[in-house]
Coordinates of C-alpha atoms in Angstrom, one line a residue:
X1 CA -25.1 -5.3 2.1
X2 CA -24.5 -2.7 -0.6
X3 CA -22.2 0.2 -0.3
X4 CA -25.2 2.5 -0.5
X5 CA -26.8 0.8 2.4
X6 CA -23.6 0.8 4.4
X7 CA -23.4 4.6 4.1
X8 CA -27.1 5.1 4.7
X9 CA -26.5 3.4 8.0
X10 CA -23.2 5.0 8.7
X11 CA -23.2 8.7 8.0
X12 CA -20.0 9.6 9.7
X13 CA -16.7 7.8 9.1
X14 CA -12.9 8.2 9.5
X15 CA -11.0 6.5 6.8
X16 CA -7.4 5.1 6.9
X17 CA -6.4 6.4 3.5
X18 CA -3.3 5.0 1.7
X19 CA -3.8 6.6 -1.7
X20 CA -4.2 3.1 -3.2
X21 CA -7.1 1.7 -5.4
X22 CA -9.3 0.4 -2.6
X23 CA -9.2 3.2 -0.1
X24 CA -9.5 5.7 -2.9
X25 CA -12.7 4.2 -4.2
X26 CA -14.1 3.9 -0.6
X27 CA -13.3 7.6 -0.1
X28 CA -15.1 8.5 -3.3
X29 CA -18.1 6.3 -2.4
X30 CA -18.4 7.9 1.0
X31 CA -18.2 11.4 -0.4
X32 CA -20.7 10.6 -3.2
X33 CA -23.2 9.2 -0.6
X34 CA -23.0 12.5 1.3
X35 CA -21.2 10.9 4.2
X36 CA -19.2 13.0 6.7
X37 CA -15.8 11.5 5.9
X38 CA -12.4 12.5 7.0
X39 CA -9.3 10.8 5.5
X40 CA -6.2 10.0 7.6
X41 CA -2.8 9.1 6.1
X42 CA 0.0 7.8 8.4
X43 CA 3.4 8.7 7.0
X44 CA 6.0 6.2 8.1
X45 CA 9.4 5.0 6.7
X46 CA 7.4 2.1 5.2
X47 CA 5.5 4.3 2.8
X48 CA 7.1 5.8 -0.4
X49 CA 6.6 9.4 -1.1
X50 CA 4.4 8.9 -4.1
X51 CA 1.7 7.3 -2.0
X52 CA 1.3 10.4 0.1
X53 CA 1.3 12.5 -3.1
X54 CA -1.5 10.4 -4.5
X55 CA -3.5 10.6 -1.3
X56 CA -3.2 14.4 -1.2
X57 CA -4.1 14.7 -4.9
X58 CA -7.3 12.6 -4.6
X59 CA -8.3 14.3 -1.3
X60 CA -8.1 17.6 -3.1
X61 CA -10.1 16.4 -6.1
X62 CA -12.9 15.0 -3.9
X63 CA -12.7 18.0 -1.5
X64 CA -12.3 15.7 1.5
X65 CA -10.3 16.8 4.6
X66 CA -7.0 14.9 4.9
X67 CA -4.9 14.6 8.0
X68 CA -1.3 13.5 7.6
X69 CA 0.3 12.1 10.8
X70 CA 3.9 10.9 11.1
X71 CA 4.7 7.6 12.9
X72 CA 8.2 6.1 13.3
X73 CA 7.3 2.4 13.1
X74 CA 11.0 1.6 13.3
X75 CA 11.0 2.8 16.9
X76 CA 9.0 -0.4 17.6
X77 CA 11.5 -3.3 18.2
X78 CA 8.9 -5.8 16.9
X79 CA 8.7 -4.0 13.6
X80 CA 12.4 -3.2 13.1
X81 CA 13.4 -6.8 14.0
X82 CA 11.2 -8.0 11.1
X83 CA 9.9 -11.2 12.6
X84 CA 7.1 -13.2 11.2
X85 CA 4.5 -11.1 13.0
X86 CA 6.0 -7.7 12.0
X87 CA 2.8 -6.7 10.2
X88 CA 0.7 -7.3 13.3
X89 CA 2.8 -4.9 15.5
X90 CA 3.0 -2.3 12.7
X91 CA -0.7 -2.3 11.9
X92 CA -1.6 -2.2 15.6
X93 CA 0.6 0.8 16.1
X94 CA -0.7 2.6 13.0
X95 CA -4.4 2.0 13.6
X96 CA -4.1 2.8 17.3
X97 CA -2.7 6.2 16.2
X98 CA -5.5 6.5 13.7
X99 CA -8.1 5.9 16.4
X100 CA -6.6 8.6 18.5
X101 CA -6.8 11.1 15.7
X102 CA -10.3 10.0 14.7
X103 CA -11.8 10.1 18.2
X104 CA -10.2 13.5 18.8
X105 CA -12.1 14.7 15.7
X106 CA -15.4 13.2 16.8
X107 CA -15.5 10.0 14.8
X108 CA -16.6 6.7 16.3
X109 CA -16.2 4.6 13.2
X110 CA -12.8 3.9 11.6
X111 CA -12.7 2.1 8.3
X112 CA -10.0 0.8 5.9
X113 CA -9.9 -0.4 2.3
X114 CA -9.6 -4.1 2.8
X115 CA -11.7 -5.8 0.0
X116 CA -13.4 -9.1 -0.7
X117 CA -10.3 -10.3 -2.6
X118 CA -8.1 -10.0 0.4
X119 CA -7.4 -13.4 2.0
X120 CA -7.8 -13.1 5.7
X121 CA -6.1 -16.5 6.2
X122 CA -2.9 -16.2 8.2
X123 CA -2.5 -12.5 8.0
X124 CA -1.3 -10.9 11.3
X125 CA -2.3 -7.4 10.0
X126 CA -5.9 -8.5 9.7
X127 CA -5.8 -9.7 13.3
X128 CA -4.7 -6.3 14.5
X129 CA -7.6 -4.6 12.6
X130 CA -10.1 -7.0 14.1
X131 CA -8.8 -6.5 17.6
X132 CA -9.1 -2.7 17.2
X133 CA -12.6 -2.8 15.8
X134 CA -11.7 -1.4 12.4
X135 CA -14.5 -1.8 9.8
X136 CA -13.8 -2.8 6.2
X137 CA -16.9 -1.7 4.1
X138 CA -15.6 -3.0 0.8
X139 CA -15.2 -6.5 2.2
X140 CA -18.5 -6.3 4.1
X141 CA -20.2 -5.4 0.8
X142 CA -18.5 -8.2 -1.2
X143 CA -16.6 -5.9 -3.5
X144 CA -13.5 -7.6 -4.9
X145 CA -10.5 -5.9 -6.6
X146 CA -11.7 -6.3 -10.1
X147 CA -15.1 -4.7 -9.3
X148 CA -13.4 -1.9 -7.4
X149 CA -11.2 -1.1 -10.4
X150 CA -14.2 -1.1 -12.7
X151 CA -16.2 1.2 -10.4
X152 CA -13.2 3.4 -10.1
X153 CA -12.9 3.7 -13.9
X154 CA -16.6 4.6 -14.1
X155 CA -16.0 7.3 -11.5
X156 CA -13.0 8.7 -13.4
X157 CA -10.6 8.1 -10.5
X158 CA -7.0 8.2 -11.6
X159 CA -6.3 5.4 -9.1
X160 CA -8.3 2.9 -11.2
X161 CA -5.3 1.4 -13.0
X162 CA -2.8 1.9 -10.2
X163 CA -0.8 -1.2 -9.5
X164 CA -1.4 -2.8 -6.1
X165 CA 1.4 -1.8 -3.7
X166 CA 2.5 -3.4 -0.5
X167 CA 4.7 -1.4 1.9
X168 CA 8.4 -1.1 1.5
X169 CA 9.0 -3.5 4.4
X170 CA 7.7 -6.4 2.4
X171 CA 10.7 -6.2 0.1
X172 CA 13.0 -7.2 3.0
X173 CA 12.9 -10.9 3.9
X174 CA 11.6 -11.9 7.4
X175 CA 14.4 -12.1 9.9
X176 CA 16.5 -9.4 8.2
X177 CA 16.4 -6.3 10.4
X178 CA 14.8 -3.3 8.7
X179 CA 16.8 -0.1 8.7
X180 CA 16.1 3.4 7.3
X181 CA 19.0 2.8 4.8
X182 CA 17.4 -0.4 3.5
X183 CA 14.0 1.2 3.1
X184 CA 15.5 4.3 1.4
X185 CA 17.5 2.1 -0.9
X186 CA 14.4 0.1 -1.9
X187 CA 12.4 3.2 -2.6
X188 CA 15.2 4.7 -4.7
X189 CA 15.6 1.5 -6.6
X190 CA 12.0 1.1 -7.4
X191 CA 11.8 4.7 -8.5
X192 CA 14.6 4.0 -10.9
X193 CA 12.8 1.1 -12.4
X194 CA 9.7 3.1 -12.9
X195 CA 11.6 5.9 -14.6
X196 CA 13.1 3.2 -16.9
X197 CA 9.6 2.2 -18.0
X198 CA 9.0 -0.9 -15.8
X199 CA 5.7 -1.4 -14.0
X200 CA 3.9 -3.9 -11.8
X201 CA 7.3 -5.1 -10.4
X202 CA 9.0 -5.7 -7.1
X203 CA 12.6 -5.0 -6.1
X204 CA 13.5 -7.3 -3.2
X205 CA 16.5 -7.2 -1.0
X206 CA 18.2 -10.7 -1.1
X207 CA 21.4 -11.2 1.0
X208 CA 22.7 -7.8 -0.2
X209 CA 21.6 -8.2 -3.8
X210 CA 18.7 -6.6 -5.7
X211 CA 16.3 -9.3 -6.8
X212 CA 14.0 -8.1 -9.6
X213 CA 10.6 -9.6 -10.1
X214 CA 9.0 -8.5 -13.4
X215 CA 5.9 -9.4 -15.5
X216 CA 6.7 -11.7 -18.4
X217 CA 6.5 -9.0 -21.0
X218 CA 9.2 -7.0 -19.3
X219 CA 11.9 -9.6 -18.9
X220 CA 13.4 -9.0 -22.4
X221 CA 13.7 -5.3 -21.7
X222 CA 15.5 -5.9 -18.5
X223 CA 18.1 -8.0 -20.3
X224 CA 18.4 -5.3 -23.0
X225 CA 19.2 -2.6 -20.4
X226 CA 21.1 -5.0 -18.0
X227 CA 24.3 -2.9 -17.9
X228 CA 22.4 0.3 -17.0
X229 CA 20.4 -1.5 -14.3
X230 CA 23.4 -3.1 -12.8
X231 CA 25.5 0.0 -12.6
X232 CA 22.6 2.2 -11.2
X233 CA 21.6 -0.4 -8.6
X234 CA 25.2 -1.0 -7.5
X235 CA 25.7 2.7 -7.0
X236 CA 22.7 2.6 -4.7
X237 CA 24.4 0.0 -2.5
X238 CA 23.3 -3.3 -3.9
X239 CA 26.1 -5.9 -4.3
X240 CA 24.6 -7.9 -7.1
X241 CA 21.5 -7.6 -9.4
X242 CA 19.5 -10.8 -9.9
X243 CA 16.6 -11.2 -12.4
X244 CA 13.9 -13.7 -11.3
X245 CA 13.1 -15.7 -14.4
X246 CA 9.8 -16.7 -13.1
X247 CA 7.4 -14.0 -14.4
X248 CA 5.5 -11.9 -11.9
X249 CA 1.8 -12.6 -12.3
X250 CA -0.4 -9.6 -13.1
X251 CA -4.0 -9.1 -14.1
X252 CA -6.3 -6.1 -14.8
X253 CA -3.5 -3.8 -13.7
X254 CA -3.3 -5.6 -10.3
X255 CA -0.1 -7.1 -9.0
X256 CA -0.4 -10.3 -7.1
X257 CA 1.7 -10.5 -3.9

């Protein structure tokens, strides 16, 4: 199936919109096809501020209605405890809320930006989407991340080169309880790294330390500004600053998990 055929058959759609590359292109494609599309962004402690700002910016550019709903996922014990199936409980709560909003607005189809590159394998979040009947048009149409980036560039979307971004909770190892403080600390630390010129990185919480994962070309810079990094991150609450010497793999602007 092609994207054009999908939207020819589905003229009305609610979209779980994250502001990332995939859902941004899907929103553009739906709008371009003349589809009645409404975007929904769930604001939770797991999402950094810039994701909401990107979602709002693109919705304005495409002239698509955007609903922002808040959800305290940390109120879910299964999410806050951060067990191996945290993502399942989080996704189920988020998409259940999205279904409530979509149905109240008259939509019977809810889609997300999962693409053909996403490995369904052992991913609890995917299970939640399947149970709730969420459609993934990009995956159904065989569009992988590289193709989506190329199409986004052709469309002039500012998201085309945006690094892939997993929620802040993924920076905290399974089994370590997630707190608002840890999430805020992570967001603040990653914002610092971005201001210092780093990109396609991860800052992970590791037994009280900040563990930096950087692409190969940025390791030397991290050593050059080591003193500044250590001081700033310690001031944010990290005990130590660790640099992972195994480079973080990237490709075509995409960060691998």
